[in-house]
Short mmCIF file of C-alpha atoms in Angstrom, two decimals:
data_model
loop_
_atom_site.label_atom_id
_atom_site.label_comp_id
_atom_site.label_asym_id
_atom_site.label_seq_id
_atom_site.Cartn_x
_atom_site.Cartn_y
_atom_site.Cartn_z
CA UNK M 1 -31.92 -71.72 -69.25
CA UNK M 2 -30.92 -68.49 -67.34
CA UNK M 3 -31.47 -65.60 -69.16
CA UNK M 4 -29.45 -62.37 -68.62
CA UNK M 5 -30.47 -59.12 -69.38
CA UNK M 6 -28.29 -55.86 -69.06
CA UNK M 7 -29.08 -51.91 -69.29
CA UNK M 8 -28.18 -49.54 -70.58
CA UNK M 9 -27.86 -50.61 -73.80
CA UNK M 10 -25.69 -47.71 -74.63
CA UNK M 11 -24.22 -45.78 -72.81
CA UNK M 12 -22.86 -42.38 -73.47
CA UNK M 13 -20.13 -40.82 -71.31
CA UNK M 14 -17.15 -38.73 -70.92
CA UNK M 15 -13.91 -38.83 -69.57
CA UNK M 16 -13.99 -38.83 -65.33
CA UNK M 17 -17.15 -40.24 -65.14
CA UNK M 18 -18.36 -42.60 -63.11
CA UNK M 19 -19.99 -45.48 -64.98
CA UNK M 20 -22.59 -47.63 -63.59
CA UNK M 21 -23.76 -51.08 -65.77
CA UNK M 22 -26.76 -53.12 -64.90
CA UNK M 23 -26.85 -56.87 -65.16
CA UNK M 24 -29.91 -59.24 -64.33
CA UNK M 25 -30.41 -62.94 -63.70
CA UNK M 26 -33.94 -64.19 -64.67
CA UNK M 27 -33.09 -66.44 -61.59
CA UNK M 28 -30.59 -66.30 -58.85
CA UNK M 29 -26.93 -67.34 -59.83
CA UNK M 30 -25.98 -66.65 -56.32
CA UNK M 31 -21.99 -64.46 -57.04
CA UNK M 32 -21.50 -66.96 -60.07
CA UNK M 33 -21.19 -63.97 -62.88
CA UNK M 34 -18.24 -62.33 -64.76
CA UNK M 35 -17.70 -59.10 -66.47
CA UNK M 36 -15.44 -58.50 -70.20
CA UNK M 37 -14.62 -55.75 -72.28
CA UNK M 38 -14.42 -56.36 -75.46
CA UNK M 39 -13.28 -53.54 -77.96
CA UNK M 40 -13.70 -53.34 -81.73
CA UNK M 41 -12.36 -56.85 -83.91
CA UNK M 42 -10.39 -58.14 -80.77
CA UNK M 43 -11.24 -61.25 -78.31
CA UNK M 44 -13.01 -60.28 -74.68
CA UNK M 45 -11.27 -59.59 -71.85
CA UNK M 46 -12.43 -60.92 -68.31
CA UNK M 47 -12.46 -57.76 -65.90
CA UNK M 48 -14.47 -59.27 -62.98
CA UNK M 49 -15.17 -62.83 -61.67
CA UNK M 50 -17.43 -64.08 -58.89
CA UNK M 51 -19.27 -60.97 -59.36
CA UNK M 52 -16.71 -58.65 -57.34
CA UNK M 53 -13.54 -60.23 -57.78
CA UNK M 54 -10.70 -58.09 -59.86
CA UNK M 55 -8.66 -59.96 -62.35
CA UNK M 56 -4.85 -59.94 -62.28
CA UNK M 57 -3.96 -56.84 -64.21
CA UNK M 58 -7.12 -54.82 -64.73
CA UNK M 59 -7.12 -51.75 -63.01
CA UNK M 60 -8.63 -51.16 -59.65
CA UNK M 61 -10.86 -48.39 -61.21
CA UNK M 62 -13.21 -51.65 -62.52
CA UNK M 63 -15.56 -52.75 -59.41
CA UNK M 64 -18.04 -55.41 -59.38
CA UNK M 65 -20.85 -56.12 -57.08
CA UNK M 66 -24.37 -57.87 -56.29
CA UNK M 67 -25.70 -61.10 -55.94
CA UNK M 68 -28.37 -63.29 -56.81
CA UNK M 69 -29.72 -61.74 -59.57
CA UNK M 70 -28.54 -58.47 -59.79
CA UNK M 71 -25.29 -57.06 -60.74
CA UNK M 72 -23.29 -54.08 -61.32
CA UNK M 73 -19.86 -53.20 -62.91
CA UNK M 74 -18.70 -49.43 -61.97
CA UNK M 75 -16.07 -47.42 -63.25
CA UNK M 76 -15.22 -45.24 -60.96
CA UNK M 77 -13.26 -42.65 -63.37
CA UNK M 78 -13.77 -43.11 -67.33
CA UNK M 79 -10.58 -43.62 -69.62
CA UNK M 80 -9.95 -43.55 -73.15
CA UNK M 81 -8.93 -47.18 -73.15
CA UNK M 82 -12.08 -47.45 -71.50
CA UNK M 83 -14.65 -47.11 -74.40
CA UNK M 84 -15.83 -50.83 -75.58
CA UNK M 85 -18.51 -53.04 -74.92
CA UNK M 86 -19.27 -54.54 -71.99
CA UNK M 87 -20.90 -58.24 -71.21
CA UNK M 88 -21.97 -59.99 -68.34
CA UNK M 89 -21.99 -63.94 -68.07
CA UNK M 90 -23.75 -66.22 -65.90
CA UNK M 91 -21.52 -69.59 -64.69
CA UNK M 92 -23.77 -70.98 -62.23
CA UNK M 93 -25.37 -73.68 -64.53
CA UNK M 94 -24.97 -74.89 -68.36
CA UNK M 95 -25.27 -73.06 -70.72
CA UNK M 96 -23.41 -70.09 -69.45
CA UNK M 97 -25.09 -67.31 -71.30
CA UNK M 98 -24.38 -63.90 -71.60
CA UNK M 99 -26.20 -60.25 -71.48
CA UNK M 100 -26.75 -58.53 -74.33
CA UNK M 101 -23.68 -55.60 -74.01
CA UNK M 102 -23.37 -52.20 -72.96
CA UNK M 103 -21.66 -50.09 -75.25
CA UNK M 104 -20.10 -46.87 -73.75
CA UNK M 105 -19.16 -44.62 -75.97
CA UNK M 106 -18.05 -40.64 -76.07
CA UNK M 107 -20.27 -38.30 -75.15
CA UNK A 1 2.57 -67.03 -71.91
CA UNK A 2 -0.72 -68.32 -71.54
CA UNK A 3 -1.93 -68.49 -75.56
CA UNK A 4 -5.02 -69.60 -77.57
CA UNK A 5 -4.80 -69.82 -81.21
CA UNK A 6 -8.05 -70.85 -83.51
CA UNK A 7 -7.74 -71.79 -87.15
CA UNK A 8 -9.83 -73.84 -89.50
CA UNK A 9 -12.47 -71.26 -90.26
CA UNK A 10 -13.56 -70.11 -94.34
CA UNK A 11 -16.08 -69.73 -96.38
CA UNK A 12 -18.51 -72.75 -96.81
CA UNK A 13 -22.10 -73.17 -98.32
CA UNK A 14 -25.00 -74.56 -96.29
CA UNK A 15 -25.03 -77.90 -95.53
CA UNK A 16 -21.28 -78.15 -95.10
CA UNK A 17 -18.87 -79.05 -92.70
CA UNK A 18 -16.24 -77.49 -91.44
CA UNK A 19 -13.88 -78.43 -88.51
CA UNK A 20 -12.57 -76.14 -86.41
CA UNK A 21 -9.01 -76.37 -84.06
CA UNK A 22 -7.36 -74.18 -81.27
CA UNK A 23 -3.95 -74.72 -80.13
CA UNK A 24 -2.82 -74.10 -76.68
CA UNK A 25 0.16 -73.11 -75.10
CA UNK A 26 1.82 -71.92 -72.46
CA UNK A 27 -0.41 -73.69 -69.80
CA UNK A 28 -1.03 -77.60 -68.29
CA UNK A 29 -4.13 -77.91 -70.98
CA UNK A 30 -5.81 -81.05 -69.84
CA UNK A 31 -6.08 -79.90 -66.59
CA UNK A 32 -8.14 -77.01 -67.61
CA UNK A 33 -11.99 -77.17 -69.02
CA UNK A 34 -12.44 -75.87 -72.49
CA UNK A 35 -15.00 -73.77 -74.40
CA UNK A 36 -16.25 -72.64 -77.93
CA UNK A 37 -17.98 -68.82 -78.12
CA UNK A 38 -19.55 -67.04 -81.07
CA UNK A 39 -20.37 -64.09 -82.00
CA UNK A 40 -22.44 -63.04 -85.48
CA UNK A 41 -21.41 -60.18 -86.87
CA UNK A 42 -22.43 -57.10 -84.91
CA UNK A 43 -24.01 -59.21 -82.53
CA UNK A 44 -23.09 -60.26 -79.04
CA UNK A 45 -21.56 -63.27 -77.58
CA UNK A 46 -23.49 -66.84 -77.63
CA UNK A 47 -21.51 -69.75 -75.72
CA UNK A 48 -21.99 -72.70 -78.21
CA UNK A 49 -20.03 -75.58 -76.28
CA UNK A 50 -17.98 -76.77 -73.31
CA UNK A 51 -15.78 -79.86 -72.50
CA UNK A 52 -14.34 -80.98 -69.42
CA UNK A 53 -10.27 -81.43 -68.93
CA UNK A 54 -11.14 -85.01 -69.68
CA UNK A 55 -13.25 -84.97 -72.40
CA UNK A 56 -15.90 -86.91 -70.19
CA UNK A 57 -18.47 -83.98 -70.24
CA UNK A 58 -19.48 -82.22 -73.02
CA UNK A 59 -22.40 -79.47 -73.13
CA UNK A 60 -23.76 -77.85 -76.11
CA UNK A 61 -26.00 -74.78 -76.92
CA UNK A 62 -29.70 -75.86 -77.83
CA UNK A 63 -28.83 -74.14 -81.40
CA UNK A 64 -25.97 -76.10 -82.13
CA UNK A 65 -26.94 -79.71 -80.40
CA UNK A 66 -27.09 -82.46 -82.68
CA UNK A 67 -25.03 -80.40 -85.62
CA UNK A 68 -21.80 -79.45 -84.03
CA UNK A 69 -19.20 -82.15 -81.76
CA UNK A 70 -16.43 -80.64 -79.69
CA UNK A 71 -13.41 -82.74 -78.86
CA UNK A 72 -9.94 -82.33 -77.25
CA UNK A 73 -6.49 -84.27 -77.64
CA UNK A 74 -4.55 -83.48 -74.35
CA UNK A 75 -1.65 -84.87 -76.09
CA UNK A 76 -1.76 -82.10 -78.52
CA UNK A 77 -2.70 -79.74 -76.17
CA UNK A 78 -5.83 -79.21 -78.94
CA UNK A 79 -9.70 -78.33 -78.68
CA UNK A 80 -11.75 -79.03 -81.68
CA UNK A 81 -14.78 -77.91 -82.92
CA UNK A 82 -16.10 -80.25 -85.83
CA UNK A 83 -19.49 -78.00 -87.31
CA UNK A 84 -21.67 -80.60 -89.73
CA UNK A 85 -25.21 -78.99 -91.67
CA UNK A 86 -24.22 -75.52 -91.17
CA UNK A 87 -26.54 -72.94 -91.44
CA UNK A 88 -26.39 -69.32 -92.21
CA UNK A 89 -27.06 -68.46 -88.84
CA UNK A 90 -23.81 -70.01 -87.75
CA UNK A 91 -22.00 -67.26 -89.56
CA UNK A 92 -19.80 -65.65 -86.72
CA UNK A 93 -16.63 -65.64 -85.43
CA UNK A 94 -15.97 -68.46 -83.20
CA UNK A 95 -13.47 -68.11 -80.28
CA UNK A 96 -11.75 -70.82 -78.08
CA UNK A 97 -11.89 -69.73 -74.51
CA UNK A 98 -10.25 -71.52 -71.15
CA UNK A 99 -12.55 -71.95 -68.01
CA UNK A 100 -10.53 -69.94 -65.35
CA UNK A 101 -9.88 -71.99 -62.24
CA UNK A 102 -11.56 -69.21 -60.19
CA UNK A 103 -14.86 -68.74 -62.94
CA UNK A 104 -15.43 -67.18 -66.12
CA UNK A 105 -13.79 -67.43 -69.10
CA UNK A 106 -9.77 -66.15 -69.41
CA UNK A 107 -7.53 -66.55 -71.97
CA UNK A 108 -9.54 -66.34 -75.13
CA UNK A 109 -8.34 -66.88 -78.83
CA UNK A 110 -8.00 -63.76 -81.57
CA UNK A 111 -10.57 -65.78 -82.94
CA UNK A 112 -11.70 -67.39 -86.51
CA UNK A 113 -14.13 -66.07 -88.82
CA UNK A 114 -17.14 -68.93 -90.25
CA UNK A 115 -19.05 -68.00 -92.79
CA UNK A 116 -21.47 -69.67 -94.74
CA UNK A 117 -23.07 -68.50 -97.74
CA UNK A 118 -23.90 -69.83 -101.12
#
């Protein structure tokens, strides 16, 4: 199985900032990784597919990028709605897993 | 609009079963490829299961195989999720989730809570 691993763990930040999330393959997945945001008692949202790839409706402040086996997800400018957790998902083979999550939250 | 809705989940005691459903709506379901997620409580998310638009592939998640059998009826646009032996550890809420044509996973459900205690 592919394992995924993702740092920070937490990640403490203000509003403006520009966020930077780490994810890692333990084997290359070639651009076959997505990105959610999940806040508090609600379902996960995808943000990012095929590692840099927007999804209809999130804002263009989300950015993905990387390959193989590692990945980042910036946010270029830090908004309230902004503070969640964050995974990353491998879909290159069976069983997709995930990382761990980043949790940003106010500095 | 594109909607998952899960239902089915409670409280049962180990051992049990419990069967879990998610309607769909607002999209061509059996063309799409289906999923089951978890997540424990405070924890993060595990993928548990996976079935092709047809039914004819299924995958499961070592910690579930053998225990749990997903299923779909593209005439009722419905996934299934029928969980047999449960365990503690399967406490979580479980989530229905829609392979996107271009990856990942997109819609999701709101969700159903399992748990099982004595």
């Amino acid at each position: 199985d592919i394992q995924m691993t993702q740092s920070p763990s937490t990640l403490s930040a203000s509003v403006g900032d520009r966020v930077t999330i780490t994810c890692r393959a333990s084997q290359s997945i070639s651009s076959w990784l997505a990105w959610y945001q999940q806040k508090p008692g609600k379902a996960p949202k995808l943000l990012i597919y095929k590692a840099s790839s927007l999804e209809s409706g999130v804002p263009s402040r989300f950015s993905g990028s990387g390959s193989g086996t590692e990945f980042t997800l910036t946010i270029s400018s830090l908004q309230p709605d902004d503070f969640a957790t964050y995974y990353c998902q491998q879909y290159n083979s069976y069983p997709f897993t995930f990382g761990p999550g980043t949790k940003v939250d106010i500095k | 609009e594109v909607q998952l809705v899960e239902s089915g989940g409670g409280l049962v005691q180990p051992g049990g079963s419990l069967r879990l459903s998610c309607a769909a709506s607002g999209f061509t379901f059996s063309s799409y490829e289906m999923n089951w997620v978890r997540q424990a409580p405070g924890k993060g998310l595990e993928w548990v299961s996976y079935i092709s638009s047809s039914g004819s592939t299924i995958y499961y998640a070592d910690s579930v195989k053998g225990r749990f059998t997903i299923s779909r009826d593209n005439a009722k646009n419905s996934l299934y999720l029928q969980m047999n032996s449960l365990r503690a550890e399967d406490t979580a809420v479980y989530y229905c989730a829609r392979t996107a044509a271009a990856g990942g996973f997109d819609p999701w459900g709101q969700g159903t809570l399992v748990t099982v205690s004595s």
